PDB file of C-alpha atoms in Angstrom:
ATOM      1  CA  ASP A  27      37.667  74.546 194.651  1.00 69.00           C
ATOM      2  CA  THR A  28      40.069  74.006 197.948  1.00 72.00           C
ATOM      3  CA  GLU A  29      38.939  69.815 197.758  1.00 92.00           C
ATOM      4  CA  VAL A  30      40.073  66.558 196.883  1.00 96.00           C
ATOM      5  CA  THR A  31      37.333  63.665 195.925  1.00 97.00           C
ATOM      6  CA  GLN A  32      37.623  60.298 195.936  1.00 97.00           C
ATOM      7  CA  THR A  33      35.059  57.509 194.487  1.00 97.00           C
ATOM      8  CA  PRO A  34      34.106  55.607 195.534  1.00 97.00           C
ATOM      9  CA  LYS A  35      34.286  55.890 199.227  1.00 96.00           C
ATOM     10  CA  HIS A  36      33.285  52.535 199.612  1.00 97.00           C
ATOM     11  CA  LEU A  37      34.559  49.480 197.155  1.00 97.00           C
ATOM     12  CA  VAL A  38      34.256  45.578 198.009  1.00 96.00           C
ATOM     13  CA  MET A  39      35.807  43.428 195.296  1.00 94.00           C
ATOM     14  CA  GLY A  40      36.959  39.724 195.279  1.00 92.00           C
ATOM     15  CA  MET A  41      40.006  38.515 195.115  1.00 92.00           C
ATOM     16  CA  THR A  42      40.098  37.614 190.778  1.00 90.00           C
ATOM     17  CA  ASN A  43      37.780  40.972 190.266  1.00 90.00           C
ATOM     18  CA  LYS A  44      39.493  44.417 188.461  1.00 95.00           C
ATOM     19  CA  LYS A  45      38.593  47.883 189.504  1.00 96.00           C
ATOM     20  CA  SER A  46      39.915  51.448 189.872  1.00 97.00           C
ATOM     21  CA  LEU A  47      39.929  53.821 192.689  1.00 98.00           C
ATOM     22  CA  LYS A  48      39.634  57.577 191.073  1.00 98.00           C
ATOM     23  CA  CYS A  49      41.066  60.716 192.513  1.00 98.00           C
ATOM     24  CA  GLU A  50      40.064  64.138 191.239  1.00 98.00           C
ATOM     25  CA  GLN A  51      41.660  67.633 192.445  1.00 97.00           C
ATOM     26  CA  HIS A  52      40.955  71.140 190.630  1.00 94.00           C
ATOM     27  CA  MET A  53      43.852  72.973 192.860  1.00 94.00           C
ATOM     28  CA  GLY A  54      45.881  73.536 189.922  1.00 94.00           C
ATOM     29  CA  HIS A  55      48.169  70.574 192.318  1.00 95.00           C
ATOM     30  CA  ARG A  56      51.688  68.640 190.530  1.00 95.00           C
ATOM     31  CA  ALA A  57      52.104  66.330 192.868  1.00 95.00           C
ATOM     32  CA  MET A  58      50.009  64.091 193.899  1.00 96.00           C
ATOM     33  CA  TYR A  59      50.027  60.780 196.210  1.00 96.00           C
ATOM     34  CA  TRP A  60      48.798  57.539 196.810  1.00 97.00           C
ATOM     35  CA  TYR A  61      48.857  56.887 200.889  1.00 96.00           C
ATOM     36  CA  LYS A  62      46.983  52.956 201.819  1.00 96.00           C
ATOM     37  CA  GLN A  63      45.493  52.743 205.979  1.00 93.00           C
ATOM     38  CA  LYS A  64      45.256  50.405 207.730  1.00 92.00           C
ATOM     39  CA  ALA A  65      43.220  50.618 211.364  1.00 87.00           C
ATOM     40  CA  LYS A  66      44.944  52.157 213.826  1.00 83.00           C
ATOM     41  CA  LYS A  67      48.164  52.562 211.956  1.00 88.00           C
ATOM     42  CA  PRO A  68      49.619  55.924 210.050  1.00 90.00           C
ATOM     43  CA  PRO A  69      48.998  56.141 205.921  1.00 92.00           C
ATOM     44  CA  GLU A  70      51.841  54.844 204.267  1.00 94.00           C
ATOM     45  CA  LEU A  71      52.976  55.917 201.261  1.00 94.00           C
ATOM     46  CA  MET A  72      52.674  54.004 197.872  1.00 97.00           C
ATOM     47  CA  PHE A  73      53.015  56.735 194.745  1.00 97.00           C
ATOM     48  CA  VAL A  74      53.793  60.073 193.870  1.00 95.00           C
ATOM     49  CA  TYR A  75      53.175  62.033 191.022  1.00 96.00           C
ATOM     50  CA  SER A  76      55.093  64.917 190.156  1.00 95.00           C
ATOM     51  CA  TYR A  77      53.810  66.896 187.230  1.00 96.00           C
ATOM     52  CA  GLU A  78      51.664  63.818 185.375  1.00 97.00           C
ATOM     53  CA  LYS A  79      55.011  61.383 185.957  1.00 97.00           C
ATOM     54  CA  LEU A  80      55.534  58.913 188.298  1.00 97.00           C
ATOM     55  CA  SER A  81      58.283  60.055 191.135  1.00 95.00           C
ATOM     56  CA  ILE A  82      58.544  57.570 193.380  1.00 94.00           C
ATOM     57  CA  ASN A  83      56.822  53.991 194.213  1.00 96.00           C
ATOM     58  CA  GLU A  84      57.311  53.076 197.387  1.00 94.00           C
ATOM     59  CA  SER A  85      58.373  48.842 196.074  1.00 92.00           C
ATOM     60  CA  VAL A  86      54.248  48.263 195.525  1.00 96.00           C
ATOM     61  CA  PRO A  87      53.041  45.073 194.342  1.00 96.00           C
ATOM     62  CA  SER A  88      52.068  44.954 190.890  1.00 96.00           C
ATOM     63  CA  ARG A  89      49.145  43.777 191.231  1.00 96.00           C
ATOM     64  CA  PHE A  90      48.500  47.978 192.430  1.00 98.00           C
ATOM     65  CA  SER A  91      48.684  49.768 189.549  1.00 97.00           C
ATOM     66  CA  PRO A  92      48.455  53.996 189.390  1.00 98.00           C
ATOM     67  CA  GLU A  93      47.660  56.484 186.257  1.00 97.00           C
ATOM     68  CA  CYS A  94      47.071  60.028 186.193  1.00 97.00           C
ATOM     69  CA  PRO A  95      45.891  60.825 182.558  1.00 96.00           C
ATOM     70  CA  ASN A  96      46.270  64.451 183.420  1.00 94.00           C
ATOM     71  CA  SER A  97      47.006  66.921 185.824  1.00 92.00           C
ATOM     72  CA  SER A  98      43.395  66.412 187.737  1.00 96.00           C
ATOM     73  CA  LEU A  99      43.177  63.245 187.713  1.00 97.00           C
ATOM     74  CA  LEU A 100      44.747  59.966 189.493  1.00 98.00           C
ATOM     75  CA  ASN A 101      43.616  56.492 189.176  1.00 98.00           C
ATOM     76  CA  LEU A 102      44.799  53.474 191.416  1.00 98.00           C
ATOM     77  CA  HIS A 103      44.466  50.219 189.444  1.00 98.00           C
ATOM     78  CA  LEU A 104      43.760  47.517 191.300  1.00 97.00           C
ATOM     79  CA  HIS A 105      43.431  43.320 190.280  1.00 95.00           C
ATOM     80  CA  ALA A 106      43.840  40.235 191.735  1.00 94.00           C
ATOM     81  CA  LEU A 107      44.380  41.737 195.068  1.00 94.00           C
ATOM     82  CA  GLN A 108      44.590  39.377 198.261  1.00 95.00           C
ATOM     83  CA  PRO A 109      41.973  40.194 201.425  1.00 96.00           C
ATOM     84  CA  GLU A 110      45.562  41.665 203.478  1.00 96.00           C
ATOM     85  CA  ASP A 111      45.320  44.540 200.871  1.00 97.00           C
ATOM     86  CA  SER A 112      41.335  45.650 202.380  1.00 97.00           C
ATOM     87  CA  ALA A 113      42.162  48.974 203.988  1.00 96.00           C
ATOM     88  CA  LEU A 114      41.592  52.623 203.761  1.00 95.00           C
ATOM     89  CA  TYR A 115      43.069  54.386 200.243  1.00 97.00           C
ATOM     90  CA  LEU A 116      43.268  57.647 200.497  1.00 97.00           C
ATOM     91  CA  CYS A 117      44.719  60.193 197.829  1.00 97.00           C
ATOM     92  CA  ALA A 118      46.245  63.764 198.277  1.00 96.00           C
ATOM     93  CA  SER A 119      47.859  66.281 196.321  1.00 96.00           C
ATOM     94  CA  SER A 120      49.966  69.292 197.104  1.00 94.00           C
ATOM     95  CA  PRO A 121      51.362  72.479 195.025  1.00 93.00           C
ATOM     96  CA  ILE A 122      54.828  71.077 194.267  1.00 89.00           C
ATOM     97  CA  GLN A 123      56.488  67.616 195.482  1.00 89.00           C
ATOM     98  CA  GLY A 124      59.969  67.975 197.567  1.00 78.00           C
ATOM     99  CA  ILE A 125      58.475  71.967 198.186  1.00 73.00           C
ATOM    100  CA  ASN A 126      57.047  71.691 201.770  1.00 78.00           C
ATOM    101  CA  TYR A 127      53.185  72.537 201.901  1.00 83.00           C
ATOM    102  CA  GLY A 128      50.881  70.498 203.844  1.00 90.00           C
ATOM    103  CA  TYR A 129      48.880  68.044 201.990  1.00 93.00           C
ATOM    104  CA  THR A 130      45.204  68.075 200.752  1.00 94.00           C
ATOM    105  CA  PHE A 131      43.939  64.588 201.684  1.00 95.00           C
ATOM    106  CA  GLY A 132      40.246  63.323 199.568  1.00 96.00           C
ATOM    107  CA  SER A 133      38.108  61.424 202.820  1.00 95.00           C
ATOM    108  CA  GLY A 134      38.946  58.042 201.098  1.00 96.00           C
ATOM    109  CA  THR A 135      38.024  54.703 199.442  1.00 97.00           C
ATOM    110  CA  ARG A 136      37.329  51.863 202.072  1.00 96.00           C
ATOM    111  CA  LEU A 137      38.173  49.188 200.629  1.00 97.00           C
ATOM    112  CA  THR A 138      37.316  45.767 201.503  1.00 97.00           C
ATOM    113  CA  VAL A 139      38.865  42.162 199.194  1.00 96.00           C
ATOM    114  CA  VAL A 140      36.669  39.125 199.773  1.00 94.00           C
TER     115      VAL A 140
ATOM    116  CA  ASP B  14      61.830  51.378 211.284  1.00 73.00           C
ATOM    117  CA  GLN B  15      59.295  53.553 212.523  1.00 83.00           C
ATOM    118  CA  GLN B  16      60.946  57.721 211.644  1.00 92.00           C
ATOM    119  CA  VAL B  17      57.978  59.246 213.070  1.00 95.00           C
ATOM    120  CA  LYS B  18      56.374  57.653 216.472  1.00 95.00           C
ATOM    121  CA  GLN B  19      53.451  59.275 218.350  1.00 96.00           C
ATOM    122  CA  ASN B  20      53.994  57.353 222.550  1.00 91.00           C
ATOM    123  CA  SER B  21      50.581  58.181 223.273  1.00 94.00           C
ATOM    124  CA  PRO B  22      47.842  56.254 221.567  1.00 94.00           C
ATOM    125  CA  SER B  23      45.336  58.917 223.251  1.00 97.00           C
ATOM    126  CA  LEU B  24      44.960  61.650 225.721  1.00 97.00           C
ATOM    127  CA  SER B  25      42.311  63.179 227.368  1.00 98.00           C
ATOM    128  CA  VAL B  26      41.201  66.694 228.473  1.00 98.00           C
ATOM    129  CA  GLN B  27      38.995  68.698 229.690  1.00 98.00           C
ATOM    130  CA  GLU B  28      37.396  71.806 228.015  1.00 98.00           C
ATOM    131  CA  GLY B  29      38.675  74.536 228.369  1.00 97.00           C
ATOM    132  CA  ARG B  30      42.508  73.130 229.151  1.00 98.00           C
ATOM    133  CA  ILE B  31      45.917  73.075 226.907  1.00 98.00           C
ATOM    134  CA  SER B  32      46.230  70.004 225.237  1.00 98.00           C
ATOM    135  CA  ILE B  33      50.033  68.859 224.173  1.00 98.00           C
ATOM    136  CA  LEU B  34      50.738  65.712 221.680  1.00 98.00           C
ATOM    137  CA  ASN B  35      53.604  64.539 221.510  1.00 98.00           C
ATOM    138  CA  CYS B  36      56.059  63.635 218.219  1.00 98.00           C
ATOM    139  CA  ASP B  37      59.398  62.283 218.416  1.00 97.00           C
ATOM    140  CA  TYR B  38      61.330  61.537 214.902  1.00 97.00           C
ATOM    141  CA  THR B  39      64.725  58.955 214.254  1.00 96.00           C
ATOM    142  CA  ASN B  40      65.550  61.164 210.896  1.00 93.00           C
ATOM    143  CA  SER B  41      67.937  63.883 211.119  1.00 93.00           C
ATOM    144  CA  MET B  42      68.006  64.159 207.232  1.00 92.00           C
ATOM    145  CA  PHE B  43      63.463  65.932 208.095  1.00 93.00           C
ATOM    146  CA  ASP B  44      63.869  69.120 207.580  1.00 92.00           C
ATOM    147  CA  TYR B  45      59.759  70.008 207.976  1.00 94.00           C
ATOM    148  CA  PHE B  46      57.139  68.231 210.068  1.00 96.00           C
ATOM    149  CA  LEU B  47      53.710  68.677 209.918  1.00 96.00           C
ATOM    150  CA  TRP B  48      50.500  68.242 211.931  1.00 97.00           C
ATOM    151  CA  TYR B  49      47.384  67.118 210.778  1.00 96.00           C
ATOM    152  CA  LYS B  50      43.675  66.165 212.544  1.00 96.00           C
ATOM    153  CA  LYS B  51      41.537  62.945 211.419  1.00 93.00           C
ATOM    154  CA  TYR B  52      37.806  63.451 212.027  1.00 92.00           C
ATOM    155  CA  PRO B  53      36.178  58.993 211.055  1.00 87.00           C
ATOM    156  CA  ALA B  54      34.820  59.200 207.724  1.00 82.00           C
ATOM    157  CA  GLU B  55      37.339  61.618 206.049  1.00 86.00           C
ATOM    158  CA  GLY B  56      40.430  62.155 205.328  1.00 90.00           C
ATOM    159  CA  PRO B  57      43.537  63.827 207.501  1.00 92.00           C
ATOM    160  CA  THR B  58      43.742  68.107 207.671  1.00 94.00           C
ATOM    161  CA  PHE B  59      46.633  69.714 207.226  1.00 94.00           C
ATOM    162  CA  LEU B  60      46.922  71.825 210.469  1.00 96.00           C
ATOM    163  CA  ILE B  61      50.350  73.869 211.070  1.00 96.00           C
ATOM    164  CA  SER B  62      53.914  73.273 209.774  1.00 95.00           C
ATOM    165  CA  ILE B  63      56.850  73.799 211.526  1.00 96.00           C
ATOM    166  CA  SER B  64      60.438  74.279 209.672  1.00 94.00           C
ATOM    167  CA  SER B  65      63.625  73.440 210.914  1.00 94.00           C
ATOM    168  CA  ILE B  66      65.110  76.715 211.303  1.00 94.00           C
ATOM    169  CA  LYS B  67      62.483  78.114 213.587  1.00 95.00           C
ATOM    170  CA  ASP B  68      61.152  76.506 217.016  1.00 96.00           C
ATOM    171  CA  LYS B  69      58.068  77.823 217.572  1.00 97.00           C
ATOM    172  CA  ASN B  70      54.800  78.388 215.296  1.00 97.00           C
ATOM    173  CA  GLU B  71      51.695  79.731 215.979  1.00 97.00           C
ATOM    174  CA  ASP B  72      48.270  79.341 214.502  1.00 96.00           C
ATOM    175  CA  GLY B  73      45.510  81.247 216.813  1.00 97.00           C
ATOM    176  CA  ARG B  74      45.090  78.336 219.560  1.00 98.00           C
ATOM    177  CA  PHE B  75      47.717  75.820 217.442  1.00 98.00           C
ATOM    178  CA  THR B  76      51.221  75.970 218.684  1.00 98.00           C
ATOM    179  CA  VAL B  77      53.758  73.183 217.091  1.00 98.00           C
ATOM    180  CA  PHE B  78      57.184  73.729 219.348  1.00 98.00           C
ATOM    181  CA  LEU B  79      60.323  72.004 217.628  1.00 98.00           C
ATOM    182  CA  ASN B  80      63.433  70.763 219.647  1.00 97.00           C
ATOM    183  CA  LYS B  81      65.811  69.325 217.744  1.00 96.00           C
ATOM    184  CA  SER B  82      69.105  69.006 219.451  1.00 96.00           C
ATOM    185  CA  ALA B  83      66.039  65.984 220.358  1.00 97.00           C
ATOM    186  CA  LYS B  84      64.245  65.422 217.762  1.00 97.00           C
ATOM    187  CA  HIS B  85      61.148  65.804 219.750  1.00 97.00           C
ATOM    188  CA  LEU B  86      58.356  68.356 218.691  1.00 97.00           C
ATOM    189  CA  SER B  87      54.598  68.935 219.887  1.00 98.00           C
ATOM    190  CA  LEU B  88      51.384  70.168 219.231  1.00 98.00           C
ATOM    191  CA  HIS B  89      49.745  72.153 221.965  1.00 98.00           C
ATOM    192  CA  ILE B  90      46.342  73.644 221.865  1.00 98.00           C
ATOM    193  CA  VAL B  91      44.763  76.094 223.982  1.00 97.00           C
ATOM    194  CA  PRO B  92      42.134  75.884 224.498  1.00 98.00           C
ATOM    195  CA  SER B  93      40.669  72.817 223.904  1.00 98.00           C
ATOM    196  CA  GLN B  94      38.136  72.619 222.799  1.00 97.00           C
ATOM    197  CA  PRO B  95      35.173  70.038 222.003  1.00 97.00           C
ATOM    198  CA  GLY B  96      35.322  70.193 218.680  1.00 96.00           C
ATOM    199  CA  ASP B  97      39.147  69.722 218.540  1.00 97.00           C
ATOM    200  CA  SER B  98      38.550  65.303 219.284  1.00 97.00           C
ATOM    201  CA  ALA B  99      40.444  63.257 216.777  1.00 97.00           C
ATOM    202  CA  VAL B 100      43.252  61.458 215.792  1.00 95.00           C
ATOM    203  CA  TYR B 101      46.380  63.951 215.256  1.00 97.00           C
ATOM    204  CA  PHE B 102      48.925  62.553 213.027  1.00 97.00           C
ATOM    205  CA  CYS B 103      52.433  63.937 212.957  1.00 97.00           C
ATOM    206  CA  ALA B 104      54.410  64.445 209.788  1.00 96.00           C
ATOM    207  CA  ALA B 105      58.329  64.142 208.689  1.00 95.00           C
ATOM    208  CA  SER B 106      59.788  65.673 205.692  1.00 92.00           C
ATOM    209  CA  SER B 107      62.386  66.181 204.084  1.00 88.00           C
ATOM    210  CA  THR B 108      62.752  68.653 200.713  1.00 80.00           C
ATOM    211  CA  ASN B 109      64.805  67.042 198.500  1.00 77.00           C
ATOM    212  CA  ALA B 110      63.818  63.194 199.430  1.00 81.00           C
ATOM    213  CA  GLY B 111      59.516  64.609 198.505  1.00 82.00           C
ATOM    214  CA  LYS B 112      57.107  62.875 200.633  1.00 88.00           C
ATOM    215  CA  SER B 113      55.547  62.508 204.211  1.00 90.00           C
ATOM    216  CA  THR B 114      56.250  60.048 206.975  1.00 92.00           C
ATOM    217  CA  PHE B 115      53.213  59.435 208.950  1.00 94.00           C
ATOM    218  CA  GLY B 116      53.832  58.778 213.177  1.00 95.00           C
ATOM    219  CA  ASP B 117      50.716  56.772 214.459  1.00 93.00           C
ATOM    220  CA  GLY B 118      49.129  59.142 215.315  1.00 95.00           C
ATOM    221  CA  THR B 119      47.198  60.550 218.756  1.00 97.00           C
ATOM    222  CA  THR B 120      43.607  60.127 219.915  1.00 97.00           C
ATOM    223  CA  LEU B 121      42.692  63.559 221.477  1.00 98.00           C
ATOM    224  CA  THR B 122      39.144  63.621 223.491  1.00 98.00           C
ATOM    225  CA  VAL B 123      38.492  66.856 224.167  1.00 98.00           C
ATOM    226  CA  LYS B 124      35.497  66.126 226.809  1.00 97.00           C
ATOM    227  CA  PRO B 125      33.013  68.679 227.461  1.00 94.00           C
TER     228      PRO B 125
END
């Protein structure tokens, strides 16, 4: 298995809703990443987990809450989002953080906040 | 402060010719550089990388060149094929930072 699987592919949520994005990989990678990508912009790093521990938080608002329950799973909990949070949310993994490997990305979750 | 820049939003080339995509960076701490390809409705796919101790890395039709003094790298695709049409992102990282920074991307169109 050489894939990163993200669910759901599309999500529409209201500003008062709570939802979660899920990311799963079975490549034995110990680093997992959340990126946010707006249209015609580069992916922007949000969080990095290394060995299931939060390693980097790029000053992301608390309405985004990451969770890494085990080495294969990464969640992003969403609460009280704003319309400007609408974007493509990409999950990625790599064998180890800090060693220079290319990331394996999932196909992303297209989030629309209404 | 954008540390990785791809100044050409788009590039169009004829099938069989060479495609050259360019990338500039400002952070002298970057020591590893990567190129990703992205098709619509898919996540980026890792293509090729180069360490700062090298100035060239080749993988089939894809070659990446690094000019550290100019803080510039380029991706050459020879020969270009219609299936290469995609958005290409340049990314850079430093070993201690443990993360990659992406450029804006260049949309490559290869015409049959």
